[in-house]
GROMACS .gro file of C-alpha atoms in nm:
model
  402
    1UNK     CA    1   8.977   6.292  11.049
    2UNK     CA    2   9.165   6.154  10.709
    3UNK     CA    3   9.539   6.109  10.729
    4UNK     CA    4   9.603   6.420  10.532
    5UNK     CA    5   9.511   6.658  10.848
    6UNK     CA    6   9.737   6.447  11.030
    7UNK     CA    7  10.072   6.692  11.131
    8UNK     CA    8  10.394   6.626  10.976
    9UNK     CA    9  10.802   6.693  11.097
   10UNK     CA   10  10.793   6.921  10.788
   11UNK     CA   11  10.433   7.140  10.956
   12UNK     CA   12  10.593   7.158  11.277
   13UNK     CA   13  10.937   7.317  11.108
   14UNK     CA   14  10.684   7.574  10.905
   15UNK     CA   15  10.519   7.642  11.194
   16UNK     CA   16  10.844   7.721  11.403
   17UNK     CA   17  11.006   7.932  11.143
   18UNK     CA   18  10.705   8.138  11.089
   19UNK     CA   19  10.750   8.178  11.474
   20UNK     CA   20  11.151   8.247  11.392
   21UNK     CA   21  11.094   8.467  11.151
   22UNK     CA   22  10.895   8.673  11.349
   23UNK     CA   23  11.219   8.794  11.562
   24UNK     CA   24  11.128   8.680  11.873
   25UNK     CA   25  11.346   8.451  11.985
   26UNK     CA   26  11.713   8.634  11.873
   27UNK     CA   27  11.489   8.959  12.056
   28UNK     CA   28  11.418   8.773  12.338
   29UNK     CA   29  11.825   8.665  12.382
   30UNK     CA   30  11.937   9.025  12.324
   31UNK     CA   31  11.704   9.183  12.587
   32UNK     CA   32  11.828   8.876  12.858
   33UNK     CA   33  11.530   8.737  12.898
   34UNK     CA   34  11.534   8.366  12.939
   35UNK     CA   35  11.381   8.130  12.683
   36UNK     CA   36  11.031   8.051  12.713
   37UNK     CA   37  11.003   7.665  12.585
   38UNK     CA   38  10.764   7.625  12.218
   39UNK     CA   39  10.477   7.433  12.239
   40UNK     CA   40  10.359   7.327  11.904
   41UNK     CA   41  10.018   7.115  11.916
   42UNK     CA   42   9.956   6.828  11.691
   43UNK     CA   43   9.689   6.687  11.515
   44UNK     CA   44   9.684   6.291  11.520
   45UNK     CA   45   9.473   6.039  11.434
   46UNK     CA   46   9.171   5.959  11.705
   47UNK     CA   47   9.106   5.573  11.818
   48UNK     CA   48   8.826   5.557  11.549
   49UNK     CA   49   9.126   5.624  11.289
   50UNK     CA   50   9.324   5.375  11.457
   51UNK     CA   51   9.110   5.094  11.411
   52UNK     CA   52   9.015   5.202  11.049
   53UNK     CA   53   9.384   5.273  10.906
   54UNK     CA   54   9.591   5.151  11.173
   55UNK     CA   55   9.899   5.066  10.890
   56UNK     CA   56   9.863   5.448  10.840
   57UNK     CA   57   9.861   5.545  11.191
   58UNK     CA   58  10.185   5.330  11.283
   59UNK     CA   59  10.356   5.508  11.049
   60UNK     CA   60  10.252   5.848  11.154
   61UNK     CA   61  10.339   5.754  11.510
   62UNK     CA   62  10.660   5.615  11.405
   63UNK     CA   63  10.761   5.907  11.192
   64UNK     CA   64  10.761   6.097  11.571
   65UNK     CA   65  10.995   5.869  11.705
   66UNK     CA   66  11.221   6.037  11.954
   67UNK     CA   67  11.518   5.925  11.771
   68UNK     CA   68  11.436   6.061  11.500
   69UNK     CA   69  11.376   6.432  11.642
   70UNK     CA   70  11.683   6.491  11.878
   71UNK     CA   71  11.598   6.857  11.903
   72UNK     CA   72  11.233   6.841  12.017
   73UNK     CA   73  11.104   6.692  12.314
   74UNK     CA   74  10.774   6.458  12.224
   75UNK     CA   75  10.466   6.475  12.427
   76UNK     CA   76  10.289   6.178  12.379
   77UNK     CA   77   9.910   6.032  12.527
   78UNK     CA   78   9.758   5.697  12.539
   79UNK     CA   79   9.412   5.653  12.333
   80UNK     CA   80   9.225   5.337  12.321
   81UNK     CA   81   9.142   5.075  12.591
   82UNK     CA   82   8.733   5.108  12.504
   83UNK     CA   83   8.535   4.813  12.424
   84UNK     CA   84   8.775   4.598  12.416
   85UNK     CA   85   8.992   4.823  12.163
   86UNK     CA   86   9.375   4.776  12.208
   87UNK     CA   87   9.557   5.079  12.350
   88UNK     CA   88   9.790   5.341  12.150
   89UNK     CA   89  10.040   5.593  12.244
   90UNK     CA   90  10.012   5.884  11.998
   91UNK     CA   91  10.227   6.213  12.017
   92UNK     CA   92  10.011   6.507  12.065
   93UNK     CA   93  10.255   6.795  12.123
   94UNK     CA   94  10.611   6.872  12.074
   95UNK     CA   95  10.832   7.092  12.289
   96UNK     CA   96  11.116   7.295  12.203
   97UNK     CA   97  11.317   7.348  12.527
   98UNK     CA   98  11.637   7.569  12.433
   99UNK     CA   99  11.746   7.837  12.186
  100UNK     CA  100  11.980   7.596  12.106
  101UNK     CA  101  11.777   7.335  12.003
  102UNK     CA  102  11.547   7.596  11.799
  103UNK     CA  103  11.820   7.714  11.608
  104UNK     CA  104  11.976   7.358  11.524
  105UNK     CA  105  11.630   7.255  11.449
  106UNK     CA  106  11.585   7.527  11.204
  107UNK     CA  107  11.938   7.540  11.108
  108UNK     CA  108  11.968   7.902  11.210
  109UNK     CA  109  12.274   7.893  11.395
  110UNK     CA  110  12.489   8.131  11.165
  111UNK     CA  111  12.199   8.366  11.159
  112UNK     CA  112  12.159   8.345  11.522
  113UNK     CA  113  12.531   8.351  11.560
  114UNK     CA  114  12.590   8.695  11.350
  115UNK     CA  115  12.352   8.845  11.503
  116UNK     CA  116  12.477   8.792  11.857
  117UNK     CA  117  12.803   8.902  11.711
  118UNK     CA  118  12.645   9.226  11.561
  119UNK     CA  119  12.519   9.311  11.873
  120UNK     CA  120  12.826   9.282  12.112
  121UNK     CA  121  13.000   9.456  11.828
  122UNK     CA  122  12.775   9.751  11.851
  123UNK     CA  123  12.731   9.776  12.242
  124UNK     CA  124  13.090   9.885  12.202
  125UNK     CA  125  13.068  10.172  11.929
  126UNK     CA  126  12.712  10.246  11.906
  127UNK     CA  127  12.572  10.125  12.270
  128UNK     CA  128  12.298  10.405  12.196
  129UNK     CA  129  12.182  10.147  11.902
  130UNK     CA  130  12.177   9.814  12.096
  131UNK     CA  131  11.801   9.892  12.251
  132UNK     CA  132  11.670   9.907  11.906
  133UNK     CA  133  11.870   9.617  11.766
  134UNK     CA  134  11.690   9.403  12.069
  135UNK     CA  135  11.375   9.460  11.912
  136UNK     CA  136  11.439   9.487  11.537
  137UNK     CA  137  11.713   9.141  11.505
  138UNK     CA  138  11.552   9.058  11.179
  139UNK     CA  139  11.655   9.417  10.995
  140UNK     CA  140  11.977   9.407  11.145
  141UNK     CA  141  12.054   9.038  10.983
  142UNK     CA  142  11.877   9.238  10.646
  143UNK     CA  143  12.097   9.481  10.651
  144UNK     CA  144  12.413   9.282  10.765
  145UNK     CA  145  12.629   9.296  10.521
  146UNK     CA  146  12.621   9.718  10.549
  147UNK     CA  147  12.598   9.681  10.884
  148UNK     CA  148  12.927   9.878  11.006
  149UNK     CA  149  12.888  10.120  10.739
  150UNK     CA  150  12.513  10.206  10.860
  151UNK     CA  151  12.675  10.246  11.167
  152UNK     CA  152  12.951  10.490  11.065
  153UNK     CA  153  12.703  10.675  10.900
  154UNK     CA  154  12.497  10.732  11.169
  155UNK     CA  155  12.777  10.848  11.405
  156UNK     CA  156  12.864  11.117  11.129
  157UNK     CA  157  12.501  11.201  11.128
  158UNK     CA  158  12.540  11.254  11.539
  159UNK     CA  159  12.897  11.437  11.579
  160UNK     CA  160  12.795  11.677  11.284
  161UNK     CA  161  12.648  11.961  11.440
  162UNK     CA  162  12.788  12.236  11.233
  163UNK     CA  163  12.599  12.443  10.905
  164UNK     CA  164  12.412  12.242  10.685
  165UNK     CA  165  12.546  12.065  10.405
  166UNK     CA  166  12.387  11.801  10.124
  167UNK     CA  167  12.389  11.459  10.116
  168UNK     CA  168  12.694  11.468   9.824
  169UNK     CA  169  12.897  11.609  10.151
  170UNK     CA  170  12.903  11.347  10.363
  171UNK     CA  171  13.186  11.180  10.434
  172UNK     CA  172  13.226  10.842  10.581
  173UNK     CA  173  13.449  10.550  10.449
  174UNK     CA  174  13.305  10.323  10.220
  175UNK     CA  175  13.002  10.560  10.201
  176UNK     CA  176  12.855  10.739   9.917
  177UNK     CA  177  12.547  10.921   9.814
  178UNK     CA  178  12.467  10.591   9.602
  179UNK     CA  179  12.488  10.350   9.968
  180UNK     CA  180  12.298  10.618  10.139
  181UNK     CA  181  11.960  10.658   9.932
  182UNK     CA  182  11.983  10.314   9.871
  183UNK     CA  183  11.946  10.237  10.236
  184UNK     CA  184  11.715  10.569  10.331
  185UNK     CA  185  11.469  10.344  10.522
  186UNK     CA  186  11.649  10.145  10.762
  187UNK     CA  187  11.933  10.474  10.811
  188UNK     CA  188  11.613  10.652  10.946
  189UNK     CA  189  11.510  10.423  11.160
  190UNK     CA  190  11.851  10.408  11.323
  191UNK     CA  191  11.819  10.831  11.292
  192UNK     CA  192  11.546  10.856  11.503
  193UNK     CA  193  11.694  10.596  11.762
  194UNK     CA  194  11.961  10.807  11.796
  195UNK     CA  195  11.945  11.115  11.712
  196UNK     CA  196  11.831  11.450  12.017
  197UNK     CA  197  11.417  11.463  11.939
  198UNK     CA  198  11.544  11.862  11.846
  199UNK     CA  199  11.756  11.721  11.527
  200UNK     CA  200  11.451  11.531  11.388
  201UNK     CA  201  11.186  11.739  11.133
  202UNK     CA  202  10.925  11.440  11.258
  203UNK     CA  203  10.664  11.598  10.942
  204UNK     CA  204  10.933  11.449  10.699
  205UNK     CA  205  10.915  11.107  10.619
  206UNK     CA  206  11.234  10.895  10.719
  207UNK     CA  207  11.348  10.826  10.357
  208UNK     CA  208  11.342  11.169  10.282
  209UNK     CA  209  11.689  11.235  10.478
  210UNK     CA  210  11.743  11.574  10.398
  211UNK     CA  211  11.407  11.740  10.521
  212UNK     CA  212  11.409  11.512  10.821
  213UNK     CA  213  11.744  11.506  10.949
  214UNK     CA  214  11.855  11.889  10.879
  215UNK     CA  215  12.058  11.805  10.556
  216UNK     CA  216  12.076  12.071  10.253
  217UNK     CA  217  11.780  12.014  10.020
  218UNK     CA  218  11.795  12.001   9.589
  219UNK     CA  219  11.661  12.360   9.582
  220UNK     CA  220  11.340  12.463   9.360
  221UNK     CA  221  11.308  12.648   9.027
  222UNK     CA  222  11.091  12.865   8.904
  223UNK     CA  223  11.100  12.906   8.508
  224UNK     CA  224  10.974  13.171   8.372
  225UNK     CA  225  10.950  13.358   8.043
  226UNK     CA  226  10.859  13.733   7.997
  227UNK     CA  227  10.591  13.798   7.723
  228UNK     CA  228  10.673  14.172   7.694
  229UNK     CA  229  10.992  14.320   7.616
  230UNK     CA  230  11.227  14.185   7.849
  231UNK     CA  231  11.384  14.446   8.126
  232UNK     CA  232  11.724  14.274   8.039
  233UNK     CA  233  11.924  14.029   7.818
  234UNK     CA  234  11.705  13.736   7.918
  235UNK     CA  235  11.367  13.681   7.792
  236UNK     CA  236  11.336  13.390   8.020
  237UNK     CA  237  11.495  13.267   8.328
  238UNK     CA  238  11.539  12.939   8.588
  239UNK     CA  239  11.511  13.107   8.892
  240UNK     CA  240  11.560  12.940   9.302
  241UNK     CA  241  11.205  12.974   9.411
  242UNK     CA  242  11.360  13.134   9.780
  243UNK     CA  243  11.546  13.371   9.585
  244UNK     CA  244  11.238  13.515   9.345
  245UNK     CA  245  11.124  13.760   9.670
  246UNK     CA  246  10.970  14.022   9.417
  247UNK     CA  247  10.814  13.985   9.121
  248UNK     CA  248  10.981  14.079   8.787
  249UNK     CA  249  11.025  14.409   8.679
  250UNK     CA  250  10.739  14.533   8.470
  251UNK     CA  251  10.529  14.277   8.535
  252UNK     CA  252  10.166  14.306   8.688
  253UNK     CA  253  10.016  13.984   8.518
  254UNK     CA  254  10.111  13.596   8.569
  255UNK     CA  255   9.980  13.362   8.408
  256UNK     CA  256  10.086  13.010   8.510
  257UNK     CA  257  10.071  12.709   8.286
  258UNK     CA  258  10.182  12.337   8.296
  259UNK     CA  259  10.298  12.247   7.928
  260UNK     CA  260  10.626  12.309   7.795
  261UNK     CA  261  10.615  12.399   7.451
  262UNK     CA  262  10.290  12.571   7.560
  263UNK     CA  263  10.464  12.782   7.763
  264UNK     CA  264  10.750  12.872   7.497
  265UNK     CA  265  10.498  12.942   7.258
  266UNK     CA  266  10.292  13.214   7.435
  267UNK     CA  267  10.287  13.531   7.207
  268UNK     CA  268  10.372  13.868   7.306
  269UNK     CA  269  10.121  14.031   7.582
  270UNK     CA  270  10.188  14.359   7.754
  271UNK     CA  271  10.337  14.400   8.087
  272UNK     CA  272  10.298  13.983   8.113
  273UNK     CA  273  10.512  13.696   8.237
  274UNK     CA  274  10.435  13.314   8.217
  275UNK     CA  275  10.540  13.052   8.472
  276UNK     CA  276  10.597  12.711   8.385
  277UNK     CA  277  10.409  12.469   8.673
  278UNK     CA  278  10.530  12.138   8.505
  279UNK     CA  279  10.243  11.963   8.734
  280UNK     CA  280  10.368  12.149   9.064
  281UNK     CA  281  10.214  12.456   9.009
  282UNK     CA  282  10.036  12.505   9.368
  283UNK     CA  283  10.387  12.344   9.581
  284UNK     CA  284  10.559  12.635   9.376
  285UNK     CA  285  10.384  12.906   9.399
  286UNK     CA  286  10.295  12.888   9.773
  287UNK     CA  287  10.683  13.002   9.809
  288UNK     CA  288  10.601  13.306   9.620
  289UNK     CA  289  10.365  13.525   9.846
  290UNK     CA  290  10.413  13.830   9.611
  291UNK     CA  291  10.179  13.686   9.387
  292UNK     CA  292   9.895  13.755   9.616
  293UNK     CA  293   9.969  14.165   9.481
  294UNK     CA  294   9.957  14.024   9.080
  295UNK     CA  295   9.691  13.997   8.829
  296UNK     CA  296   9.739  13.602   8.864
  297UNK     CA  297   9.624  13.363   8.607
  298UNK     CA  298   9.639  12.951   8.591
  299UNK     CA  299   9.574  12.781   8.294
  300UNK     CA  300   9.570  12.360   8.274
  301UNK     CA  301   9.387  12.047   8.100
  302UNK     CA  302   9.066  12.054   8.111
  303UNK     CA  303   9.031  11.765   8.321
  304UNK     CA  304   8.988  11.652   8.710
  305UNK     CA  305   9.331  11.684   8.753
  306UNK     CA  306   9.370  12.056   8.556
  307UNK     CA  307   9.085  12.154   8.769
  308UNK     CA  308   9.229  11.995   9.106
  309UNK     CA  309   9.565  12.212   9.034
  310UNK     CA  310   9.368  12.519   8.997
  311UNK     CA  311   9.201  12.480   9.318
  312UNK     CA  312   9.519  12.390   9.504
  313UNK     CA  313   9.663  12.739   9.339
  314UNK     CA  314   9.321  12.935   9.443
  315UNK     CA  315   9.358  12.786   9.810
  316UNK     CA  316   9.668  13.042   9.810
  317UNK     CA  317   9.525  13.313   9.620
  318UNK     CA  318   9.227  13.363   9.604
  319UNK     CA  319   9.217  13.584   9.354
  320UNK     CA  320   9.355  13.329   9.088
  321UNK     CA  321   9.169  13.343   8.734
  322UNK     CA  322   9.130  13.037   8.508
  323UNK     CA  323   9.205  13.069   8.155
  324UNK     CA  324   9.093  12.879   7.868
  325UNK     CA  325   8.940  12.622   8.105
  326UNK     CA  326   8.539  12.681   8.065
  327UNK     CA  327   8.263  12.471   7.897
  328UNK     CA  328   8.283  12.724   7.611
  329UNK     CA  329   8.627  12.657   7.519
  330UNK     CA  330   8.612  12.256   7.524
  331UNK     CA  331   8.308  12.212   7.323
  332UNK     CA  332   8.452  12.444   7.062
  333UNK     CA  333   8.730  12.180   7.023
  334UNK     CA  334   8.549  11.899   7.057
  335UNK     CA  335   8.813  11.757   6.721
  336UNK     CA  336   9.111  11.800   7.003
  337UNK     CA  337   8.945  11.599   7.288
  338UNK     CA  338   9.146  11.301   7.462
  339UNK     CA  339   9.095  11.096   7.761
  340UNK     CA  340   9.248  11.102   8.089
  341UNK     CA  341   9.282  10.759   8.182
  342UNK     CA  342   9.267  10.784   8.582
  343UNK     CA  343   9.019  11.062   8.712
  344UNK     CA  344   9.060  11.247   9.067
  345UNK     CA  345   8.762  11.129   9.300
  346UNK     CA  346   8.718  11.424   9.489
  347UNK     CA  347   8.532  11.712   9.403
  348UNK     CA  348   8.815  12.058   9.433
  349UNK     CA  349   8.679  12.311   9.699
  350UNK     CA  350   8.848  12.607   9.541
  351UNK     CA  351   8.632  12.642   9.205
  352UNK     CA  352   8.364  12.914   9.070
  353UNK     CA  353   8.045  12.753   9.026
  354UNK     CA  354   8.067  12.764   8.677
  355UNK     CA  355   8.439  12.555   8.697
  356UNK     CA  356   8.278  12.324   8.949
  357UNK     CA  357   8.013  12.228   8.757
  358UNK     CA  358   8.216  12.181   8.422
  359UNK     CA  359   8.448  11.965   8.658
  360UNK     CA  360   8.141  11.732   8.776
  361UNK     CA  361   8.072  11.693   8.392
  362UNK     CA  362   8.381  11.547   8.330
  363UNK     CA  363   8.373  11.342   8.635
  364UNK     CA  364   8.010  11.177   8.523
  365UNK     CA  365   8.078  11.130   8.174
  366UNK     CA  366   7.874  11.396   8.088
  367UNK     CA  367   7.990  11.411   7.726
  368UNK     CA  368   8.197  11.109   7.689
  369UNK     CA  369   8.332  10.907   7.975
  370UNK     CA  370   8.708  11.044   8.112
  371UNK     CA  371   8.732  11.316   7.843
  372UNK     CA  372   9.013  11.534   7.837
  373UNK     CA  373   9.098  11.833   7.658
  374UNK     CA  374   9.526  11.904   7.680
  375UNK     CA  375   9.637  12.277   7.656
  376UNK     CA  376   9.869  12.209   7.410
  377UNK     CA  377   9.572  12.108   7.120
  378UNK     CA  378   9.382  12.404   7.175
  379UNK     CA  379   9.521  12.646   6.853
  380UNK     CA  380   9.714  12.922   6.928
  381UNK     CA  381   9.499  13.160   6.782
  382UNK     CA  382   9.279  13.078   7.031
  383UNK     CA  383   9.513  13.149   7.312
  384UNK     CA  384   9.612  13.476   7.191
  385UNK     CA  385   9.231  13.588   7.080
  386UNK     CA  386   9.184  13.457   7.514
  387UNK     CA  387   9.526  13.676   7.635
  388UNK     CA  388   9.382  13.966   7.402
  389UNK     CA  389   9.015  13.953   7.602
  390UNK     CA  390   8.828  13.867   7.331
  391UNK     CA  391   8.642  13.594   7.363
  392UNK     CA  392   8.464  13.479   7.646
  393UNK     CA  393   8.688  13.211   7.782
  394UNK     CA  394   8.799  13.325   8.087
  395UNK     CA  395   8.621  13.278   8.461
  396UNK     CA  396   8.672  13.552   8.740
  397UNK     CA  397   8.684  13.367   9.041
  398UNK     CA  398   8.749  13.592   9.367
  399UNK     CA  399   8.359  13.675   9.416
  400UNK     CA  400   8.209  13.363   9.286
  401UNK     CA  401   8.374  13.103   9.506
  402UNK     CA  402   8.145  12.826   9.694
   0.00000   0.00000   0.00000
């Protein structure tokens, strides 16, 4: 063994603060269980590495002294006494006997002593919280300096029982909607500690505060633009997706799209309305089951994730019809393609044949690697010659599903 695998003071500190850092110790305290002495082994030099760099191996021995580690209790072992060979006490383990010692050793006493503090603070307003303080000391030193706002914030979160209300609405000194997302993860953590099991939406994630914890969600919109002659002063409208129950008046076709000025620039179709997706076309329309009685229509990119949209809409309803998204219509703009730069993996389940095979084209490169062909560059000739039926660019789906 060479003298640079012998351990040093500063491996054996590492080595314990990994070991600090890991909670156990300030846990350990909280829960009352006594401290269980460290045992840190050390590598030393052997008898062989005596006799060849004994100058070296004094010094290592030396630099264990006792005195010079007041806070660790050195065991040591005598190698040597072979063949004549002289005899040599080495130290081969050190002990760490107290919490005290530890945190001196470490010089984690402020840490150590906050958190102590923290606790007794909180067996006295929040004693509900102490159990998961025990095991979690680390977070609560994190999230110290917020510590007794956390806390208020929970207690408004348990003595408010009444009719929903949004995150804006809560009101707690010191505490705003700013403090509040900013400190989503360890809040719900404290939630769920504390909170009845029947006040907890457990399919919500913890940062997401409103769906989990009963609060008053940003409501959805649904924009969307009538392509006839509108039934009143508005020939388009944002609309809360709970409160669109029935489907416009006059209306018996949808066609859903995900571009913007796409959208805007639709021309005039009979007894039609469009509906922006903006990318969450399938999470949006699920809310709207009236669509399931409508001549329904998605058109996207032709690309893996225009195609994985459609299915997502078509695992609704069924019935949904593609538009403008067939092999015909991107080779006659091959001038327009693009590339989509990161590809979905997974083949859609929801596609005709005909769609599902385009969509394995794109995915193998068929005519040029990650090609892409955005809504918005097809002309809109084109789209009105497609809303007109008269060119064959559109792919019933209802019978021809996998």
């Amino acid at each position: 063994m060479t003298t640079r695998h012998w351990t040093t003071p500063e491996d054996v500190i590492e080595s314990l603060r990994r070991k600090w850092n890991s909670g156990r110790y300030l846990a350990a305290a909280a829960q009352g269980h006594p401290f269980e002495p460290i045992s840190v082994p050390l590598k030393g030099p052997t008898s062989t590495d005596v006799n060849r760099h004994y100058s070296k191996a004094l010094e290592w021995a030396q630099s264990w002294a006792a005195h010079h580690h007041p806070h660790m209790r050195i065991q040591t072992k005598t190698i040597g006494g072979h063949h004549n060979t002289p005899t040599n006490t080495i130290p081969i383990r050190i002990w760490v006997d107290t919490l005290h010692q530890l945190v001196t050793l470490l010089q984690t006493t402020a840490e150590a002593d906050l958190f102590h503090t923290l606790h007794a603070a909180t067996a006295i307003s929040a004693p509900a919280l102490t159990a998961w303080m025990a095991a979690h000391p680390m977070k609560v030193l994190k999230a110290a300096p917020h510590w007794q706002r956390l806390i208020d914030t929970v207690a408004w979160f348990r003595n408010h029982i009444a009719a929903p209300v949004y995150l804006r609405q809560i009101d707690v000194p010191d505490v705003d909607t700013k403090f509040i997302e900013a400190h989503q993860g360890i809040l719900g953590e404290l939630l769920d500690h504390s909170l009845p099991a029947d006040r907890i939406h457990y399919e919500a994630p913890r940062n997401d505060l409103a769906a989990r914890y009963g609060l008053l969600s940003k409501p959805s919109y649904v924009r969307l633009r009538h392509l006839d002659d509108p039934p009143g002063p508005y020939s388009e409208l944002a609309v809360r997706t709970t409160e669109l129950t029935t489907a416009p008046p006059g209306t018996h076709t949808v066609i859903v799209l995900e571009n913007e000025i796409t959208y805007l620039a639709l021309p005039p179709t009979p007894g039609t309305t469009a509906l922006l997706g903006s990318g969450y076309a399938a999470s949006l329309l699920r809310h709207l089951p009236w669509l399931a009685d409508i001549d329904l229509w998605y058109w996207g990119d032709i690309d893996t994730h225009g195609f994985a949209i459609l299915s997502r809409v078509r695992s609704h309803f069924p019935h949904t019809r593609s538009l403008l998204m067939d092999r015909h219509t991107l080779l006659a703009h091959r001038a327009h393609w693009g590339e989509e730069k990161h590809q979905t993996t997974e083949p859609p389940a929801h596609l005709t044949p005909a769609e599902a095979q385009l969509e394995q084209d794109l995915r193998l490169g068929t005519y040029q690697p990650h090609l892409r062909l955005e809504q918005e560059r097809i002309p809109i000739s084109a789209v009105a010659h497609a809303l007109a039926g008269r060119t064959p660019t559109t792919a019933t789906a209802a019978a021809a599903l996998r």
